[in-house]
Structure formats: C-alpha cells, structure tokens
Coordinates of C-alpha atoms in Angstrom, one line a residue:
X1 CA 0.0 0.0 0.0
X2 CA 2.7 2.2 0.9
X3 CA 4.3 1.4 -2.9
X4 CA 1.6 2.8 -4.2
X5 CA 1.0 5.8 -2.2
X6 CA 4.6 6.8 -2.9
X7 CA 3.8 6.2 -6.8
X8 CA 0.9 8.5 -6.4
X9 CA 2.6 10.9 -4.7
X10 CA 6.1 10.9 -7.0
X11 CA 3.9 11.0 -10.5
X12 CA 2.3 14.6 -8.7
X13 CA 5.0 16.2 -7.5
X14 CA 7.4 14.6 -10.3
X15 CA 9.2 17.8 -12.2
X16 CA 7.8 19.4 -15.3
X17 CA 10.2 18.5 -18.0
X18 CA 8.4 20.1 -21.4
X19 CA 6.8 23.6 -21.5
X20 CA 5.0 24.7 -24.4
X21 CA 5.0 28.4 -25.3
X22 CA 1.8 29.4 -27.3
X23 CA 1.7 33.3 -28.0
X24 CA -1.6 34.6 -29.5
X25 CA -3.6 37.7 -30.6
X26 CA -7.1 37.8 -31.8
X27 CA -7.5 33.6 -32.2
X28 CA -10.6 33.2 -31.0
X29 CA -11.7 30.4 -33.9
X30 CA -8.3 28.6 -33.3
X31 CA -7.1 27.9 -29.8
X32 CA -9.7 25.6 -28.6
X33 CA -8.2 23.5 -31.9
X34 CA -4.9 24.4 -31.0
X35 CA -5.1 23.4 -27.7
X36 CA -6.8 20.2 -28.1
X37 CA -3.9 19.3 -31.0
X38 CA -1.5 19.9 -28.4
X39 CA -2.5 18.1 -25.4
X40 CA -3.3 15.2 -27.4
X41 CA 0.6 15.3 -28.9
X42 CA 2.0 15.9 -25.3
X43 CA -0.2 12.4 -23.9
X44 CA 1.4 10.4 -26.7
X45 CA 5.2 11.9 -25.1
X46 CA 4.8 10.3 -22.0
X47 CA 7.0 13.7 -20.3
X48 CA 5.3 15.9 -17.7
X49 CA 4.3 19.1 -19.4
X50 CA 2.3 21.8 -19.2
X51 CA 1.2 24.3 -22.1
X52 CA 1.5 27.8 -21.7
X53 CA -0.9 30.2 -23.7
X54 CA 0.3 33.8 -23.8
X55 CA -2.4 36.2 -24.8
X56 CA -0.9 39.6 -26.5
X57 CA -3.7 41.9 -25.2
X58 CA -6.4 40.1 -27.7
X59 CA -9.3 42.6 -28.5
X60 CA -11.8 39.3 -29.5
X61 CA -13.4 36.5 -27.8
X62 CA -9.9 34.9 -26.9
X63 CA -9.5 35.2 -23.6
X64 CA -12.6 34.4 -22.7
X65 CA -12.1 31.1 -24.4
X66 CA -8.6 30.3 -22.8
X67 CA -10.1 31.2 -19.5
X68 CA -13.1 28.3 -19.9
X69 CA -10.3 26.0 -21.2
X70 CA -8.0 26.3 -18.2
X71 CA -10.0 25.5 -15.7
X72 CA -10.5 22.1 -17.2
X73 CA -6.9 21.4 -17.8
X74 CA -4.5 21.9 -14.9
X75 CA -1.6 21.6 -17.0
X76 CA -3.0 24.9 -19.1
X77 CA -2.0 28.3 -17.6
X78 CA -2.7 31.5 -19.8
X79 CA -1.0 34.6 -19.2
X80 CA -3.0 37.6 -20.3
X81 CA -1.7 41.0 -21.0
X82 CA -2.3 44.4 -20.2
X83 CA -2.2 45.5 -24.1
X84 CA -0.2 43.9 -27.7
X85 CA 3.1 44.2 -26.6
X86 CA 4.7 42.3 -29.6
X87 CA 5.2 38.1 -30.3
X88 CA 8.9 38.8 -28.5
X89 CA 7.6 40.4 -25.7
X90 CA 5.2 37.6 -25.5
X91 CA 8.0 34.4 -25.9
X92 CA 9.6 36.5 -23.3
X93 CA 6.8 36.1 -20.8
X94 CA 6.8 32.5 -21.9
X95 CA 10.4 31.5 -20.7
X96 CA 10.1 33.3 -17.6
X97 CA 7.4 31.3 -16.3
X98 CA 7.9 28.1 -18.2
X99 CA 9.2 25.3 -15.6
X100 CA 10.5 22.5 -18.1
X101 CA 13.9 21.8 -19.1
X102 CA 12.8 21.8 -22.4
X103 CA 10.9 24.6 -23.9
X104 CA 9.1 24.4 -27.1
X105 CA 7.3 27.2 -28.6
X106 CA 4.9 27.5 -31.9
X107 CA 2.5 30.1 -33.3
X108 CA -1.3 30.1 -32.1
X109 CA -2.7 30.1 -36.3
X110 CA -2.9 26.6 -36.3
X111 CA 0.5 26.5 -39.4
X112 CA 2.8 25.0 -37.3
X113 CA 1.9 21.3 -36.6
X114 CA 1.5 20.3 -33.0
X115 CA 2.2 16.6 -34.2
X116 CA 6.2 17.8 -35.2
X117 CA 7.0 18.3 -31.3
X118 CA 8.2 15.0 -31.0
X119 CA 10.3 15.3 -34.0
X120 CA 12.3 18.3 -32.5
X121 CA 12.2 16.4 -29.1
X122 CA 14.3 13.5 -30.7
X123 CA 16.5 16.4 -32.4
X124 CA 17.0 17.9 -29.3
X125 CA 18.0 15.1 -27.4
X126 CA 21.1 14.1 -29.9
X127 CA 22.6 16.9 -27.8
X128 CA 22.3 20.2 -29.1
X129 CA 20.6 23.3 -27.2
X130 CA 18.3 24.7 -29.9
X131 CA 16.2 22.7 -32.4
X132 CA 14.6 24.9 -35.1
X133 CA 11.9 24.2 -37.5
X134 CA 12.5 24.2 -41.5
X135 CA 9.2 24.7 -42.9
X136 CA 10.3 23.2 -46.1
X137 CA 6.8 23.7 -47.8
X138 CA 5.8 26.5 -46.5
X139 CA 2.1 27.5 -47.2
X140 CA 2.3 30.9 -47.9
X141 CA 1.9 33.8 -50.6
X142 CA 4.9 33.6 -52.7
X143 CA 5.6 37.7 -53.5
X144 CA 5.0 39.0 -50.0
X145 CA 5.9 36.0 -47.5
X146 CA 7.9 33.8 -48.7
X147 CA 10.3 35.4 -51.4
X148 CA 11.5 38.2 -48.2
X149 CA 12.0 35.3 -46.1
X150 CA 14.0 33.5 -48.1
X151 CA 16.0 36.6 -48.9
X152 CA 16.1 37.5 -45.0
X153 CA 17.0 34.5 -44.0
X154 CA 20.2 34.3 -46.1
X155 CA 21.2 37.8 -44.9
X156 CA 20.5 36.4 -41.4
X157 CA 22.8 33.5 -41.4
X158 CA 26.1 35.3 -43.5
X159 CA 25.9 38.4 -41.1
X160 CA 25.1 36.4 -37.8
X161 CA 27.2 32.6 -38.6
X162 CA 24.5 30.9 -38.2
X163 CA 23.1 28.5 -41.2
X164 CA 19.3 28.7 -40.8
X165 CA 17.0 27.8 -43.5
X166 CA 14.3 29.4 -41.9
X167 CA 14.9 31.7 -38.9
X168 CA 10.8 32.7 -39.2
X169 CA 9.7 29.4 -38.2
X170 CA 8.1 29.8 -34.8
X171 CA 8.3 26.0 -34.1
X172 CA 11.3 25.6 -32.3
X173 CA 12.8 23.8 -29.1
X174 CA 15.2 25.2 -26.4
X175 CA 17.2 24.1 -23.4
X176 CA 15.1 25.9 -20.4
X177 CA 18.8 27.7 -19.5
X178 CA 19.5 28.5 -22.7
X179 CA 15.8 30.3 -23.2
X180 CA 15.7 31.9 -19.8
X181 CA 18.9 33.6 -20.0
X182 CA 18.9 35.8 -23.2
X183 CA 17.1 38.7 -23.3
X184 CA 14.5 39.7 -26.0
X185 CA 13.1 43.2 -27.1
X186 CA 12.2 45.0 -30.4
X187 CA 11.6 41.9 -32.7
X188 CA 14.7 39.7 -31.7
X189 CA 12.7 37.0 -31.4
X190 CA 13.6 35.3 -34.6
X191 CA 17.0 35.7 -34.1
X192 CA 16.5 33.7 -31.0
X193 CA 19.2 30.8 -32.5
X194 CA 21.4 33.5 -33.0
X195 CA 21.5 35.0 -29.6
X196 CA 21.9 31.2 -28.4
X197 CA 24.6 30.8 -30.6
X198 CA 26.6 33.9 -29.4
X199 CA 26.2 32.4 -25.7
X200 CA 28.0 29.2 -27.3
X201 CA 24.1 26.7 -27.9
X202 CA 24.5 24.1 -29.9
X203 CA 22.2 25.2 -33.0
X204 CA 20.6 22.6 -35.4
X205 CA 17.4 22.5 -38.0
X206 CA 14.8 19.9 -39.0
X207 CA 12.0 20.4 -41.4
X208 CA 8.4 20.4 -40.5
X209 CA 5.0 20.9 -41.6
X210 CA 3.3 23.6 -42.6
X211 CA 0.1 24.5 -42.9
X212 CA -2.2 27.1 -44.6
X213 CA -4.3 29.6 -42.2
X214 CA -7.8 28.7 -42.4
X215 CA -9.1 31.0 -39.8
X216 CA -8.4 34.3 -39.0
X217 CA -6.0 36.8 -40.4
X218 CA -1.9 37.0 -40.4
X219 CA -0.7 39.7 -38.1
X220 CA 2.4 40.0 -40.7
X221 CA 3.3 42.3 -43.1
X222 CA 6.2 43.0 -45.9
X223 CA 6.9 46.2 -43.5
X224 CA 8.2 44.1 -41.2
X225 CA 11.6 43.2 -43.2
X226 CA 12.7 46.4 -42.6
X227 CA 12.0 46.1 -38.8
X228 CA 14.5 42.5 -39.3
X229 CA 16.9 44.5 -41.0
X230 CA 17.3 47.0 -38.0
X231 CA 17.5 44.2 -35.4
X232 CA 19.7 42.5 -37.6
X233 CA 22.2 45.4 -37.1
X234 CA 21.4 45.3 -33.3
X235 CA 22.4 41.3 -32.9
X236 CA 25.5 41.8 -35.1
X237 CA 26.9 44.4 -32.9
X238 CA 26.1 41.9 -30.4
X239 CA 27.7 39.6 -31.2
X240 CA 30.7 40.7 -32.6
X241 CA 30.9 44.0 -30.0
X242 CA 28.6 44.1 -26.9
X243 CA 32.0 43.5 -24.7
X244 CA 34.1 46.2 -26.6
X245 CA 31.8 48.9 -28.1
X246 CA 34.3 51.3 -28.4
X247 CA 36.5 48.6 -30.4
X248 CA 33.8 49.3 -33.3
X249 CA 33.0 53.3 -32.3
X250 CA 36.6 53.7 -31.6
X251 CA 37.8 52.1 -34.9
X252 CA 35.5 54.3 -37.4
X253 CA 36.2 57.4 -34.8
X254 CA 40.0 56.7 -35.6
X255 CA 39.6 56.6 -38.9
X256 CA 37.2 59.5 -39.5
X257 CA 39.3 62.0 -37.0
X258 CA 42.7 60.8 -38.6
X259 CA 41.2 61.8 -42.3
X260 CA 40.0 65.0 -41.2
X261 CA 43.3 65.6 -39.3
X262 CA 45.5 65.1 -42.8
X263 CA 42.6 67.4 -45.1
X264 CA 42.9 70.0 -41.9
X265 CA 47.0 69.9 -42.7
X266 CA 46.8 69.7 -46.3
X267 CA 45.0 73.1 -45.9
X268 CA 47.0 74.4 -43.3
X269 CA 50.2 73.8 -45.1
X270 CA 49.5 75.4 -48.7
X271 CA 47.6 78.3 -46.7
X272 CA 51.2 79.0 -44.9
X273 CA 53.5 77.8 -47.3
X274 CA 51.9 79.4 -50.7
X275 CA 49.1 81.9 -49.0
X276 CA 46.2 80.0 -51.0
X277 CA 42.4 80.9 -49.6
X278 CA 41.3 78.2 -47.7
X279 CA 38.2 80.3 -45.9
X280 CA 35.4 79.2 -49.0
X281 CA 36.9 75.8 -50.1
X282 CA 34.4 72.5 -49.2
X283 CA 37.1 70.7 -48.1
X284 CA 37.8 72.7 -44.7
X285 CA 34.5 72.1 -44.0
X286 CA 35.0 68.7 -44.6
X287 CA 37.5 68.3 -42.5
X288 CA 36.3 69.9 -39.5
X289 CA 33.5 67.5 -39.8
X290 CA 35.4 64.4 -40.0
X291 CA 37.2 65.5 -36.8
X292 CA 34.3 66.7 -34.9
X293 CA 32.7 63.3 -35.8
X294 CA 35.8 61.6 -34.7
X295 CA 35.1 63.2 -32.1
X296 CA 32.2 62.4 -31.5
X297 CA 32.3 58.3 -32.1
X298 CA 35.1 58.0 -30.0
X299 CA 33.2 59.5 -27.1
X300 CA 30.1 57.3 -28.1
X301 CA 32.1 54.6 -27.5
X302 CA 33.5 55.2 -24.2
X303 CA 29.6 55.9 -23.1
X304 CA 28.6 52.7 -24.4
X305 CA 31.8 51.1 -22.4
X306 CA 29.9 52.6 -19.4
X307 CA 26.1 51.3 -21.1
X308 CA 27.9 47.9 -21.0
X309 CA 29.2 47.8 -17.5
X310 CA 26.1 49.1 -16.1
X311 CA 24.1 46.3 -18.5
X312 CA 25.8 43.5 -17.0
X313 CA 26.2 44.3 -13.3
X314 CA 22.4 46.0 -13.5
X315 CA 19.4 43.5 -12.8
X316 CA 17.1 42.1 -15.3
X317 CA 13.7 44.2 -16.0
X318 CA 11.2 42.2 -17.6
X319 CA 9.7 44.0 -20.9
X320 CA 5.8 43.1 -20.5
X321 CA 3.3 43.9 -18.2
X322 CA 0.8 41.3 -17.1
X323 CA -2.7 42.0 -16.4
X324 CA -3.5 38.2 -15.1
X325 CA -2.2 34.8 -14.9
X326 CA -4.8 32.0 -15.2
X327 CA -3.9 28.7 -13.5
X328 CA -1.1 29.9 -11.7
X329 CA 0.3 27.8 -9.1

C-alpha cells in the first residue's frame, strides 16, 4: 500500500520536463483547436508538461475562451496581457514562467503542426541546445511572404554565422537555460538561434509541416523586413561587439578624425606655405566634420563602455506587463 502511495505521490510532484509556449492575438476560432492538437501530442510523449498560452492583449473573444479551457486542464496556464506588446515580448513572458527543461514554442494560427514536437524532441536530445523548425513547404503567398524570407533569412545567417533555413519558423525547441537567460526586445525574437549561438548553444534544424491559415488573419506584413533589417544590425553588434563597443565606435572614430586631421593639414600647409584661400573651399569644412565626428564616435564609444558595464552588473527588468495569470500555481 505504501508502494503505491509513494507512486501516487512521485507521478504529482514529479518535475515538469516540457513547456509549451503558445503566444496569441485575436485567435478566438483557433485555440480551442490548438489546444486540443497539443495536449493530445504531449499524452502520446509520456514527459510531464504543461502548455502555456500567452495572450498579446487580444481585442476578440480569446481570452474568454482560454479562461473556460484552463480550468479544465490543470496543465493549461494563460498569461494575459495588459495591451499587444509584440510576439517577442510575448515568448519573453513564456520562458520566464515556463518550468520545463525543455521549452518548445509554436504560433497560435494553427500552421505550425502540433504533431512535429516529438520530432524536434528527438532532435533535441542528440545533444544540441536549440532545435529549429524548416518549414520546407511553407504554405504561404509567394511575393510577399515567402520570397522576403527567403531573402532574410540568407542575410540572417552570412551576417550572424548561423546556417538557418528558416529563422521565421516559430516552431522551435530550447534548453530551459538556454531560453531563460537571453534577453529579448524590439523583434529579436527570430533571431533567437542566433542569440543562443553567441552564448555558445548548440544550433541545429529539422524540417516540419506547414500549414495554410484557415481561420483568421496573419498579423504579418512586408513592412516588417525592414524592422528585421534594424535588429539584424542590433544582434551583429552583439555579437561581434557588446563586450568592446568602443572597439567598433573607436575604430571608425580613428579613422574619421585621422582623415580630417591630414585634409585639416593639407589646408593648413598650402595656406602658410603658398598663401592660397582656404576660408570658402568645401574641403575645410569637410575636415572639421570628420574631426568633430571623430570626435564624436570616439566619445560614443567610451559611453557605451559605461552602457555595458552598467548592463551586465544592472538586474534584469522584464519587458511586459501582465494584467492576469490564469492557472497559476
């Protein structure tokens, strides 16, 4: 009798090994499908989980679904917040409260296939940190999804190092510690494996399905690429400099103040030396700017020194507000 009491009482307070991160915004005809695709995935896994649904300040009938759906699932907990704070503001909230080891995360349209988190589970588990999805046929529109992404993606992996088919696909897997320890704003969350990568993760791929929306509408747009292209900038700099900013301010500071310096002396040398007018020529100008913004970087740089030191000895600041959290323990 004992035996089995202990059994009882080790499969209830045995660890939660797989989270699943679910961010959504305005699904109200797709998350009771969602979740019902997912929980039947996760009892075929035979790992404790639990399913985490992150609502991005939904303006529909979507919380009011989620709330009716976790209280008859005690391995649901919604997170609800205050307003749309963004996807990466959202996967944010995710990892902080997720309690698994491993953390998988997916989109709340219904594309990415529930039923391909065992295949990044066996990925994972050949030892490498981050698992992301290859949606190899990618469902769709050719001129304004897919032929962007392709080309983003490409830029993505020369300027980060990092050879990712498809750094869009939301289906992905993470080491808990991995997940929990980089921190996401603007929208960095794509460039998740990258950030992983620059802490020293293990990085791999494996294609999955994809399907087309049926309900709904997408919440993307081509104007977003241009948004990628900014945090693209932001990650390289990260990865290359976010020790030794003035390395890279420093460096172009240099080079601009030492070019302004030799124009400056050219000037200075035929004004004393042959008494030529210097007072209405473009190039003094020129090189009083290229000093100044010598200058200038230079002293950007040893700021951003300071910005660093402060970063890293500061604590951590979460980037959401939360209005509720459904379930919680």
């Amino acid at each position: 009798m004992n035996t089995i009491i202990d059994s009882v009482i080790g499969s209830f307070s045995k660890k939660v090994e797989l989270s699943v991160i679910v961010p959504v915004y305005n699904e109200e005809e797709n998350i009771q499908l969602l979740i019902d695709k997912i929980l039947a995935v996760l009892k075929t896994i035979h790992k404790k989980s639990e399913v985490i649904i992150i609502d991005d300040g939904s303006n529909d009938r979507t919380v009011e679904i989620l709330t009716k759906i976790a209280k008859e699932h005690n391995n649901l907990k919604g997170i609800v917040f205050r307003r749309n704070y963004g996807q990466t503001a959202a996967m944010s909230a995710g990892f902080n409260y997720a309690k698994g080891n491993m953390i998988v995360t997916l989109d709340g349209d219904l594309q990415n296939d529930p039923a391909d988190i065992p295949l990044l589970i066996e990925k994972f588990q050949e030892g490498y940190d981050v698992v992301s999805g290859w949606r190899i046929n990618r469902q769709d529109k050719l001129i304004s999804r897919k032929i962007p992404s392709m080309i983003a993606n490409r830029i993505i992996s020369h300027f980060t190092g990092v050879n990712l088919h498809d750094y869009g696909c939301s289906l992905k897997i993470y080491k808990a510690e991995i997940a929990k320890e980089i921190m996401l704003y603007g929208e960095m969350h794509r460039f998740i494996p990258a950030l992983a990568a620059i802490e020293g993760a293990r990085v791999a791929e494996v294609p999955v399905n994809h399907h087309p929306r049926i309900h709904g509408k997408s919440k993307y747009n081509i104007l977003r690429t241009f948004k990628v292209i900014l945090d693209l900038m932001t990650v390289v700099f990260w990865r290359k400099f976010i020790t030794r900013p003035l390395h890279i301010f420093g460096r172009v500071g240099l080079a601009s103040f030492t070019a302004g310096f030799l124009i400056s002396l050219y000037l200075a040398f035929i004004k004393l030396v042959y008494g030529a007018q210097i007072g209405n020529r473009p190039l003094l100008i020129l090189g009083v700017l290229l000093i100044l913004t010598g200058v200038q970087l230079v002293s950007t740089g040893i700021v951003a020194e300071v910005a660093i030191r402060t970063y890293y000895e500061s604590q951590k600041k979460p980037i959401y507000r939360i209005r509720e959290i459904l379930n919680e323990d």
